[in-house]
Every structure is written in C-alpha cells, then in structure tokens.
Amino acid sequence: MSGKSHEQIWDEFRDLVNMAPKEIEEFLDTEESKTVGDTGGDGESTGHKSGKRIVEIKRTDKTDLTDDQWDHMAKVVGYIKRHKAQGGPESDMEHSKWRYSLMNWGHDPLK
C-alpha cells in the first residue's frame, strides 16, 4: 500500500486514468495492446491484465472498492506517472509502443 490516503489515490487515479471503461476494453482487444509490455508465463502482459482490472475498478462504486483494488489504483497511478516522466517519442507518438503501453493502463497521452 502506498503512503497515500484513499482520497489522494482516488483523485490521482481519476485524473490520470483518462479513458472510459469501454475505450479501455476496445483498446485491449487490439493487436497494438497485445504487443507491448512485459509478459509473464501466460503470455498476457502486466499492463494488459492491469487494463482489465482498471475497467472493473472504474465500474465499481467508490464505497465498494476492496483493499486490493485500492492497492492496484495506487500502482496504476505510480506506473502512469513514471511512464509519462520518461517522455514519449518525438515522432509518431500516436503509433508508439510508449503510448500503447500507457493506454493498457488506462491513460491516453494524446487526450
């Protein structure tokens, strides 16, 4: 668990996860989504799995979120902040692995 309050995590998550659940689901079905990220033994990337969890979290009432979901929200916030800080490519950001990776985590840097 991060040292942040649920309120801080909630606010940052809502600011950084700028894709709607349907947008995330549609992106997760694309080849672009499936070609980025570190994969475990099952062949599905960490970001792809995270995207599915983010959709579930975004469709859950704040008062019904579990501790595990709060922990994942904090992880998502940290990932998006770190990945954005690295900066994307100077050319063709729209079709970059950097952007696709962020989109797996619910953040479209072009929005």
mmCIF file of N, CA and C in Angstrom:
data_model
loop_
_atom_site.group_PDB
_atom_site.id
_atom_site.type_symbol
_atom_site.label_atom_id
_atom_site.label_comp_id
_atom_site.label_asym_id
_atom_site.label_seq_id
_atom_site.Cartn_x
_atom_site.Cartn_y
_atom_site.Cartn_z
ATOM 1 N N MET A 1 0.854 -1.200 0.000
ATOM 2 C CA MET A 1 0.000 0.000 0.000
ATOM 3 C C MET A 1 0.887 1.246 0.000
ATOM 4 N N SER A 2 0.477 2.224 -0.736
ATOM 5 C CA SER A 2 1.246 3.466 -0.766
ATOM 6 C C SER A 2 0.946 4.236 0.516
ATOM 7 N N GLY A 3 1.720 5.262 0.770
ATOM 8 C CA GLY A 3 1.504 6.076 1.960
ATOM 9 C C GLY A 3 0.402 7.107 1.764
ATOM 10 N N LYS A 4 -0.330 6.999 0.685
ATOM 11 C CA LYS A 4 -1.371 7.978 0.364
ATOM 12 C C LYS A 4 -2.721 7.551 0.933
ATOM 13 N N SER A 5 -3.556 8.537 1.192
ATOM 14 C CA SER A 5 -4.916 8.243 1.644
ATOM 15 C C SER A 5 -5.754 7.777 0.459
ATOM 16 N N HIS A 6 -6.859 7.123 0.750
ATOM 17 C CA HIS A 6 -7.765 6.704 -0.326
ATOM 18 C C HIS A 6 -8.207 7.912 -1.143
ATOM 19 N N GLU A 7 -8.400 9.039 -0.484
ATOM 20 C CA GLU A 7 -8.848 10.251 -1.193
ATOM 21 C C GLU A 7 -7.787 10.715 -2.191
ATOM 22 N N GLN A 8 -6.517 10.678 -1.792
ATOM 23 C CA GLN A 8 -5.426 11.076 -2.703
ATOM 24 C C GLN A 8 -5.354 10.106 -3.881
ATOM 25 N N ILE A 9 -5.418 8.811 -3.577
ATOM 26 C CA ILE A 9 -5.354 7.798 -4.635
ATOM 27 C C ILE A 9 -6.519 7.994 -5.599
ATOM 28 N N TRP A 10 -7.719 8.201 -5.050
ATOM 29 C CA TRP A 10 -8.928 8.385 -5.860
ATOM 30 C C TRP A 10 -8.756 9.566 -6.815
ATOM 31 N N ASP A 11 -8.297 10.700 -6.274
ATOM 32 C CA ASP A 11 -8.148 11.908 -7.086
ATOM 33 C C ASP A 11 -7.112 11.715 -8.197
ATOM 34 N N GLU A 12 -5.959 11.128 -7.854
ATOM 35 C CA GLU A 12 -4.916 10.930 -8.856
ATOM 36 C C GLU A 12 -5.349 9.903 -9.905
ATOM 37 N N PHE A 13 -5.984 8.850 -9.465
ATOM 38 C CA PHE A 13 -6.463 7.817 -10.384
ATOM 39 C C PHE A 13 -7.453 8.426 -11.378
ATOM 40 N N ARG A 14 -8.383 9.215 -10.860
ATOM 41 C CA ARG A 14 -9.384 9.837 -11.747
ATOM 42 C C ARG A 14 -8.750 10.821 -12.723
ATOM 43 N N ASP A 15 -7.701 11.518 -12.287
ATOM 44 C CA ASP A 15 -7.008 12.465 -13.170
ATOM 45 C C ASP A 15 -6.205 11.737 -14.247
ATOM 46 N N LEU A 16 -5.507 10.677 -13.856
ATOM 47 C CA LEU A 16 -4.573 10.017 -14.762
ATOM 48 C C LEU A 16 -5.224 8.980 -15.670
ATOM 49 N N VAL A 17 -6.215 8.274 -15.164
ATOM 50 C CA VAL A 17 -6.902 7.276 -15.998
ATOM 51 C C VAL A 17 -7.973 8.040 -16.777
ATOM 52 N N ASN A 18 -7.581 8.480 -17.978
ATOM 53 C CA ASN A 18 -8.445 9.379 -18.748
ATOM 54 C C ASN A 18 -9.230 8.659 -19.848
ATOM 55 N N MET A 19 -9.229 7.330 -19.811
ATOM 56 C CA MET A 19 -10.008 6.563 -20.795
ATOM 57 C C MET A 19 -11.219 5.952 -20.083
ATOM 58 N N ALA A 20 -12.340 5.928 -20.785
ATOM 59 C CA ALA A 20 -13.556 5.320 -20.251
ATOM 60 C C ALA A 20 -13.421 3.795 -20.300
ATOM 61 N N PRO A 21 -14.153 3.080 -19.447
ATOM 62 C CA PRO A 21 -14.060 1.614 -19.457
ATOM 63 C C PRO A 21 -14.227 1.012 -20.850
ATOM 64 N N LYS A 22 -15.189 1.511 -21.620
ATOM 65 C CA LYS A 22 -15.414 0.972 -22.970
ATOM 66 C C LYS A 22 -14.206 1.228 -23.873
ATOM 67 N N GLU A 23 -13.598 2.408 -23.760
ATOM 68 C CA GLU A 23 -12.402 2.720 -24.561
ATOM 69 C C GLU A 23 -11.258 1.758 -24.211
ATOM 70 N N ILE A 24 -11.089 1.501 -22.926
ATOM 71 C CA ILE A 24 -10.025 0.591 -22.492
ATOM 72 C C ILE A 24 -10.300 -0.808 -23.036
ATOM 73 N N GLU A 25 -11.527 -1.275 -22.876
ATOM 74 C CA GLU A 25 -11.886 -2.617 -23.367
ATOM 75 C C GLU A 25 -11.633 -2.745 -24.862
ATOM 76 N N GLU A 26 -12.040 -1.734 -25.625
ATOM 77 C CA GLU A 26 -11.844 -1.775 -27.072
ATOM 78 C C GLU A 26 -10.355 -1.786 -27.413
ATOM 79 N N PHE A 27 -9.558 -1.000 -26.679
ATOM 80 C CA PHE A 27 -8.126 -0.986 -26.940
ATOM 81 C C PHE A 27 -7.488 -2.331 -26.574
ATOM 82 N N LEU A 28 -7.914 -2.923 -25.467
ATOM 83 C CA LEU A 28 -7.329 -4.200 -25.035
ATOM 84 C C LEU A 28 -7.550 -5.309 -26.065
ATOM 85 N N ASP A 29 -8.551 -5.149 -26.916
ATOM 86 C CA ASP A 29 -8.833 -6.144 -27.955
ATOM 87 C C ASP A 29 -7.953 -5.979 -29.199
ATOM 88 N N THR A 30 -7.138 -4.921 -29.235
ATOM 89 C CA THR A 30 -6.336 -4.661 -30.437
ATOM 90 C C THR A 30 -4.989 -5.377 -30.377
ATOM 91 N N GLU A 31 -4.402 -5.574 -31.558
ATOM 92 C CA GLU A 31 -3.052 -6.149 -31.630
ATOM 93 C C GLU A 31 -2.035 -5.213 -30.970
ATOM 94 N N GLU A 32 -2.248 -3.897 -31.109
ATOM 95 C CA GLU A 32 -1.331 -2.917 -30.522
ATOM 96 C C GLU A 32 -1.238 -3.123 -29.010
ATOM 97 N N SER A 33 -2.371 -3.358 -28.388
ATOM 98 C CA SER A 33 -2.394 -3.565 -26.942
ATOM 99 C C SER A 33 -1.628 -4.816 -26.554
ATOM 100 N N LYS A 34 -1.770 -5.842 -27.366
ATOM 101 C CA LYS A 34 -1.179 -7.145 -27.030
ATOM 102 C C LYS A 34 0.302 -7.233 -27.350
ATOM 103 N N THR A 35 0.852 -6.231 -28.057
ATOM 104 C CA THR A 35 2.261 -6.305 -28.469
ATOM 105 C C THR A 35 3.197 -5.551 -27.540
ATOM 106 N N VAL A 36 2.684 -4.924 -26.490
ATOM 107 C CA VAL A 36 3.551 -4.144 -25.589
ATOM 108 C C VAL A 36 3.510 -4.707 -24.174
ATOM 109 N N GLY A 37 4.576 -4.447 -23.452
ATOM 110 C CA GLY A 37 4.628 -4.802 -22.042
ATOM 111 C C GLY A 37 5.345 -6.108 -21.770
ATOM 112 N N ASP A 38 5.683 -6.274 -20.503
ATOM 113 C CA ASP A 38 6.350 -7.496 -20.047
ATOM 114 C C ASP A 38 5.304 -8.574 -19.832
ATOM 115 N N THR A 39 5.554 -9.749 -20.395
ATOM 116 C CA THR A 39 4.597 -10.840 -20.239
ATOM 117 C C THR A 39 5.120 -11.861 -19.247
ATOM 118 N N GLY A 40 4.190 -12.401 -18.496
ATOM 119 C CA GLY A 40 4.541 -13.480 -17.575
ATOM 120 C C GLY A 40 4.482 -14.798 -18.324
ATOM 121 N N GLY A 41 4.373 -15.871 -17.594
ATOM 122 C CA GLY A 41 4.344 -17.194 -18.193
ATOM 123 C C GLY A 41 3.119 -17.466 -19.046
ATOM 124 N N ASP A 42 2.047 -16.701 -18.806
ATOM 125 C CA ASP A 42 0.797 -16.966 -19.535
ATOM 126 C C ASP A 42 0.688 -16.197 -20.847
ATOM 127 N N GLY A 43 1.684 -15.368 -21.162
ATOM 128 C CA GLY A 43 1.682 -14.651 -22.427
ATOM 129 C C GLY A 43 0.910 -13.342 -22.410
ATOM 130 N N GLU A 44 0.227 -13.037 -21.317
ATOM 131 C CA GLU A 44 -0.512 -11.767 -21.227
ATOM 132 C C GLU A 44 0.337 -10.772 -20.452
ATOM 133 N N SER A 45 0.491 -9.567 -20.992
ATOM 134 C CA SER A 45 1.352 -8.580 -20.345
ATOM 135 C C SER A 45 0.727 -8.069 -19.049
ATOM 136 N N THR A 46 1.605 -7.567 -18.186
ATOM 137 C CA THR A 46 1.182 -6.970 -16.919
ATOM 138 C C THR A 46 0.202 -5.835 -17.184
ATOM 139 N N GLY A 47 0.524 -4.987 -18.175
ATOM 140 C CA GLY A 47 -0.347 -3.853 -18.497
ATOM 141 C C GLY A 47 -1.707 -4.297 -19.013
ATOM 142 N N HIS A 48 -1.730 -5.368 -19.801
ATOM 143 C CA HIS A 48 -2.991 -5.870 -20.342
ATOM 144 C C HIS A 48 -3.887 -6.360 -19.199
ATOM 145 N N LYS A 49 -3.296 -7.105 -18.278
ATOM 146 C CA LYS A 49 -4.048 -7.568 -17.101
ATOM 147 C C LYS A 49 -4.529 -6.376 -16.280
ATOM 148 N N SER A 50 -3.640 -5.388 -16.139
ATOM 149 C CA SER A 50 -3.987 -4.196 -15.378
ATOM 150 C C SER A 50 -5.173 -3.478 -16.010
ATOM 151 N N GLY A 51 -5.175 -3.387 -17.334
ATOM 152 C CA GLY A 51 -6.280 -2.724 -18.034
ATOM 153 C C GLY A 51 -7.615 -3.361 -17.702
ATOM 154 N N LYS A 52 -7.645 -4.685 -17.643
ATOM 155 C CA LYS A 52 -8.891 -5.384 -17.287
ATOM 156 C C LYS A 52 -9.323 -5.035 -15.867
ATOM 157 N N ARG A 53 -8.346 -4.956 -14.964
ATOM 158 C CA ARG A 53 -8.662 -4.593 -13.573
ATOM 159 C C ARG A 53 -9.139 -3.146 -13.482
ATOM 160 N N ILE A 54 -8.536 -2.262 -14.272
ATOM 161 C CA ILE A 54 -8.933 -0.845 -14.262
ATOM 162 C C ILE A 54 -10.382 -0.702 -14.705
ATOM 163 N N VAL A 55 -10.777 -1.445 -15.746
ATOM 164 C CA VAL A 55 -12.169 -1.412 -16.216
ATOM 165 C C VAL A 55 -13.095 -1.812 -15.064
ATOM 166 N N GLU A 56 -12.741 -2.883 -14.369
ATOM 167 C CA GLU A 56 -13.548 -3.364 -13.244
ATOM 168 C C GLU A 56 -13.620 -2.299 -12.140
ATOM 169 N N ILE A 57 -12.472 -1.695 -11.820
ATOM 170 C CA ILE A 57 -12.430 -0.655 -10.780
ATOM 171 C C ILE A 57 -13.287 0.537 -11.178
ATOM 172 N N LYS A 58 -13.175 0.969 -12.431
ATOM 173 C CA LYS A 58 -13.948 2.146 -12.868
ATOM 174 C C LYS A 58 -15.452 1.885 -12.859
ATOM 175 N N ARG A 59 -15.834 0.622 -12.910
ATOM 176 C CA ARG A 59 -17.257 0.267 -12.887
ATOM 177 C C ARG A 59 -17.737 -0.080 -11.481
ATOM 178 N N THR A 60 -16.873 0.092 -10.502
ATOM 179 C CA THR A 60 -17.221 -0.199 -9.109
ATOM 180 C C THR A 60 -17.455 1.108 -8.367
ATOM 181 N N ASP A 61 -18.489 1.147 -7.538
ATOM 182 C CA ASP A 61 -18.722 2.330 -6.712
ATOM 183 C C ASP A 61 -17.550 2.514 -5.757
ATOM 184 N N LYS A 62 -17.175 3.756 -5.544
ATOM 185 C CA LYS A 62 -16.038 4.072 -4.671
ATOM 186 C C LYS A 62 -16.185 3.391 -3.311
ATOM 187 N N THR A 63 -17.388 3.387 -2.771
ATOM 188 C CA THR A 63 -17.613 2.812 -1.431
ATOM 189 C C THR A 63 -17.498 1.286 -1.422
ATOM 190 N N ASP A 64 -17.528 0.659 -2.595
ATOM 191 C CA ASP A 64 -17.461 -0.805 -2.681
ATOM 192 C C ASP A 64 -16.063 -1.316 -3.056
ATOM 193 N N LEU A 65 -15.098 -0.415 -3.219
ATOM 194 C CA LEU A 65 -13.753 -0.846 -3.613
ATOM 195 C C LEU A 65 -13.094 -1.636 -2.481
ATOM 196 N N THR A 66 -12.399 -2.714 -2.863
ATOM 197 C CA THR A 66 -11.694 -3.548 -1.892
ATOM 198 C C THR A 66 -10.291 -2.985 -1.645
ATOM 199 N N ASP A 67 -9.649 -3.445 -0.587
ATOM 200 C CA ASP A 67 -8.269 -3.021 -0.313
ATOM 201 C C ASP A 67 -7.360 -3.369 -1.486
ATOM 202 N N ASP A 68 -7.587 -4.537 -2.078
ATOM 203 C CA ASP A 68 -6.796 -4.958 -3.225
ATOM 204 C C ASP A 68 -6.977 -3.987 -4.402
ATOM 205 N N GLN A 69 -8.205 -3.523 -4.595
ATOM 206 C CA GLN A 69 -8.459 -2.560 -5.679
ATOM 207 C C GLN A 69 -7.794 -1.216 -5.382
ATOM 208 N N TRP A 70 -7.847 -0.784 -4.122
ATOM 209 C CA TRP A 70 -7.171 0.469 -3.756
ATOM 210 C C TRP A 70 -5.677 0.344 -4.008
ATOM 211 N N ASP A 71 -5.099 -0.811 -3.644
ATOM 212 C CA ASP A 71 -3.671 -1.036 -3.885
ATOM 213 C C ASP A 71 -3.359 -0.983 -5.378
ATOM 214 N N HIS A 72 -4.237 -1.580 -6.177
ATOM 215 C CA HIS A 72 -3.993 -1.567 -7.620
ATOM 216 C C HIS A 72 -4.112 -0.148 -8.178
ATOM 217 N N MET A 73 -5.065 0.621 -7.670
ATOM 218 C CA MET A 73 -5.205 2.006 -8.124
ATOM 219 C C MET A 73 -3.921 2.794 -7.834
ATOM 220 N N ALA A 74 -3.334 2.578 -6.661
ATOM 221 C CA ALA A 74 -2.082 3.262 -6.310
ATOM 222 C C ALA A 74 -0.965 2.826 -7.253
ATOM 223 N N LYS A 75 -0.941 1.547 -7.604
ATOM 224 C CA LYS A 75 0.065 1.015 -8.535
ATOM 225 C C LYS A 75 -0.112 1.652 -9.921
ATOM 226 N N VAL A 76 -1.360 1.782 -10.362
ATOM 227 C CA VAL A 76 -1.663 2.393 -11.666
ATOM 228 C C VAL A 76 -1.175 3.839 -11.697
ATOM 229 N N VAL A 77 -1.468 4.582 -10.631
ATOM 230 C CA VAL A 77 -1.041 5.985 -10.544
ATOM 231 C C VAL A 77 0.483 6.067 -10.655
ATOM 232 N N GLY A 78 1.183 5.211 -9.915
ATOM 233 C CA GLY A 78 2.645 5.214 -9.949
ATOM 234 C C GLY A 78 3.186 4.877 -11.328
ATOM 235 N N TYR A 79 2.591 3.867 -11.953
ATOM 236 C CA TYR A 79 3.053 3.453 -13.282
ATOM 237 C C TYR A 79 2.873 4.583 -14.300
ATOM 238 N N ILE A 80 1.681 5.157 -14.326
ATOM 239 C CA ILE A 80 1.400 6.216 -15.324
ATOM 240 C C ILE A 80 2.347 7.400 -15.098
ATOM 241 N N LYS A 81 2.540 7.801 -13.842
ATOM 242 C CA LYS A 81 3.435 8.937 -13.559
ATOM 243 C C LYS A 81 4.867 8.637 -14.013
ATOM 244 N N ARG A 82 5.372 7.442 -13.711
ATOM 245 C CA ARG A 82 6.735 7.079 -14.116
ATOM 246 C C ARG A 82 6.865 7.021 -15.634
ATOM 247 N N HIS A 83 5.899 6.400 -16.271
ATOM 248 C CA HIS A 83 5.949 6.219 -17.724
ATOM 249 C C HIS A 83 5.848 7.564 -18.451
ATOM 250 N N LYS A 84 4.977 8.433 -17.956
ATOM 251 C CA LYS A 84 4.856 9.762 -18.567
ATOM 252 C C LYS A 84 6.139 10.556 -18.390
ATOM 253 N N ALA A 85 6.783 10.411 -17.235
ATOM 254 C CA ALA A 85 8.010 11.161 -16.949
ATOM 255 C C ALA A 85 9.146 10.763 -17.893
ATOM 256 N N GLN A 86 9.121 9.538 -18.387
ATOM 257 C CA GLN A 86 10.142 9.089 -19.339
ATOM 258 C C GLN A 86 10.018 9.849 -20.659
ATOM 259 N N GLY A 87 8.813 10.295 -20.933
ATOM 260 C CA GLY A 87 8.569 11.023 -22.174
ATOM 261 C C GLY A 87 8.425 10.087 -23.350
ATOM 262 N N GLY A 88 7.591 10.455 -24.263
ATOM 263 C CA GLY A 88 7.347 9.628 -25.431
ATOM 264 C C GLY A 88 8.265 9.988 -26.576
ATOM 265 N N PRO A 89 8.090 9.316 -27.694
ATOM 266 C CA PRO A 89 8.922 9.594 -28.875
ATOM 267 C C PRO A 89 8.586 10.964 -29.459
ATOM 268 N N GLU A 90 9.555 11.541 -30.117
ATOM 269 C CA GLU A 90 9.328 12.862 -30.717
ATOM 270 C C GLU A 90 8.522 12.775 -32.001
ATOM 271 N N SER A 91 8.576 11.616 -32.662
ATOM 272 C CA SER A 91 7.803 11.475 -33.895
ATOM 273 C C SER A 91 6.852 10.284 -33.774
ATOM 274 N N ASP A 92 5.710 10.401 -34.402
ATOM 275 C CA ASP A 92 4.693 9.353 -34.454
ATOM 276 C C ASP A 92 4.311 8.803 -33.086
ATOM 277 N N MET A 93 4.069 9.709 -32.153
ATOM 278 C CA MET A 93 3.638 9.293 -30.818
ATOM 279 C C MET A 93 2.354 8.472 -30.894
ATOM 280 N N GLU A 94 1.490 8.821 -31.845
ATOM 281 C CA GLU A 94 0.198 8.149 -31.963
ATOM 282 C C GLU A 94 0.341 6.634 -32.123
ATOM 283 N N HIS A 95 1.377 6.198 -32.827
ATOM 284 C CA HIS A 95 1.557 4.777 -33.099
ATOM 285 C C HIS A 95 2.743 4.175 -32.335
ATOM 286 N N SER A 96 3.070 4.771 -31.194
ATOM 287 C CA SER A 96 4.254 4.323 -30.455
ATOM 288 C C SER A 96 3.914 3.278 -29.391
ATOM 289 N N LYS A 97 4.891 2.424 -29.128
ATOM 290 C CA LYS A 97 4.740 1.442 -28.055
ATOM 291 C C LYS A 97 4.576 2.160 -26.716
ATOM 292 N N TRP A 98 5.204 3.320 -26.564
ATOM 293 C CA TRP A 98 5.085 4.125 -25.345
ATOM 294 C C TRP A 98 3.612 4.467 -25.093
ATOM 295 N N ARG A 99 2.940 4.961 -26.122
ATOM 296 C CA ARG A 99 1.521 5.308 -25.980
ATOM 297 C C ARG A 99 0.679 4.057 -25.744
ATOM 298 N N TYR A 100 0.929 3.007 -26.494
ATOM 299 C CA TYR A 100 0.131 1.780 -26.341
ATOM 300 C C TYR A 100 0.272 1.221 -24.930
ATOM 301 N N SER A 101 1.469 1.288 -24.384
ATOM 302 C CA SER A 101 1.683 0.795 -23.031
ATOM 303 C C SER A 101 0.866 1.617 -22.028
ATOM 304 N N LEU A 102 0.902 2.926 -22.166
ATOM 305 C CA LEU A 102 0.103 3.790 -21.281
ATOM 306 C C LEU A 102 -1.391 3.505 -21.439
ATOM 307 N N MET A 103 -1.817 3.263 -22.661
ATOM 308 C CA MET A 103 -3.243 3.012 -22.892
ATOM 309 C C MET A 103 -3.687 1.698 -22.242
ATOM 310 N N ASN A 104 -2.797 0.713 -22.163
ATOM 311 C CA ASN A 104 -3.130 -0.515 -21.435
ATOM 312 C C ASN A 104 -3.431 -0.203 -19.972
ATOM 313 N N TRP A 105 -2.822 0.864 -19.473
ATOM 314 C CA TRP A 105 -3.009 1.271 -18.073
ATOM 315 C C TRP A 105 -4.079 2.374 -17.955
ATOM 316 N N GLY A 106 -4.843 2.585 -19.025
ATOM 317 C CA GLY A 106 -5.988 3.499 -18.960
ATOM 318 C C GLY A 106 -5.687 4.954 -19.228
ATOM 319 N N HIS A 107 -4.476 5.261 -19.697
ATOM 320 C CA HIS A 107 -4.108 6.658 -19.950
ATOM 321 C C HIS A 107 -3.721 6.850 -21.406
ATOM 322 N N ASP A 108 -4.454 7.717 -22.096
ATOM 323 C CA ASP A 108 -4.099 8.067 -23.482
ATOM 324 C C ASP A 108 -3.404 9.423 -23.448
ATOM 325 N N PRO A 109 -2.080 9.454 -23.693
ATOM 326 C CA PRO A 109 -1.355 10.739 -23.616
ATOM 327 C C PRO A 109 -1.754 11.736 -24.694
ATOM 328 N N LEU A 110 -2.500 11.305 -25.696
ATOM 329 C CA LEU A 110 -2.936 12.236 -26.750
ATOM 330 C C LEU A 110 -4.271 12.903 -26.421
ATOM 331 N N LYS A 111 -4.875 12.531 -25.318
ATOM 332 C CA LYS A 111 -6.155 13.157 -24.935
ATOM 333 C C LYS A 111 -5.917 14.484 -24.273
#
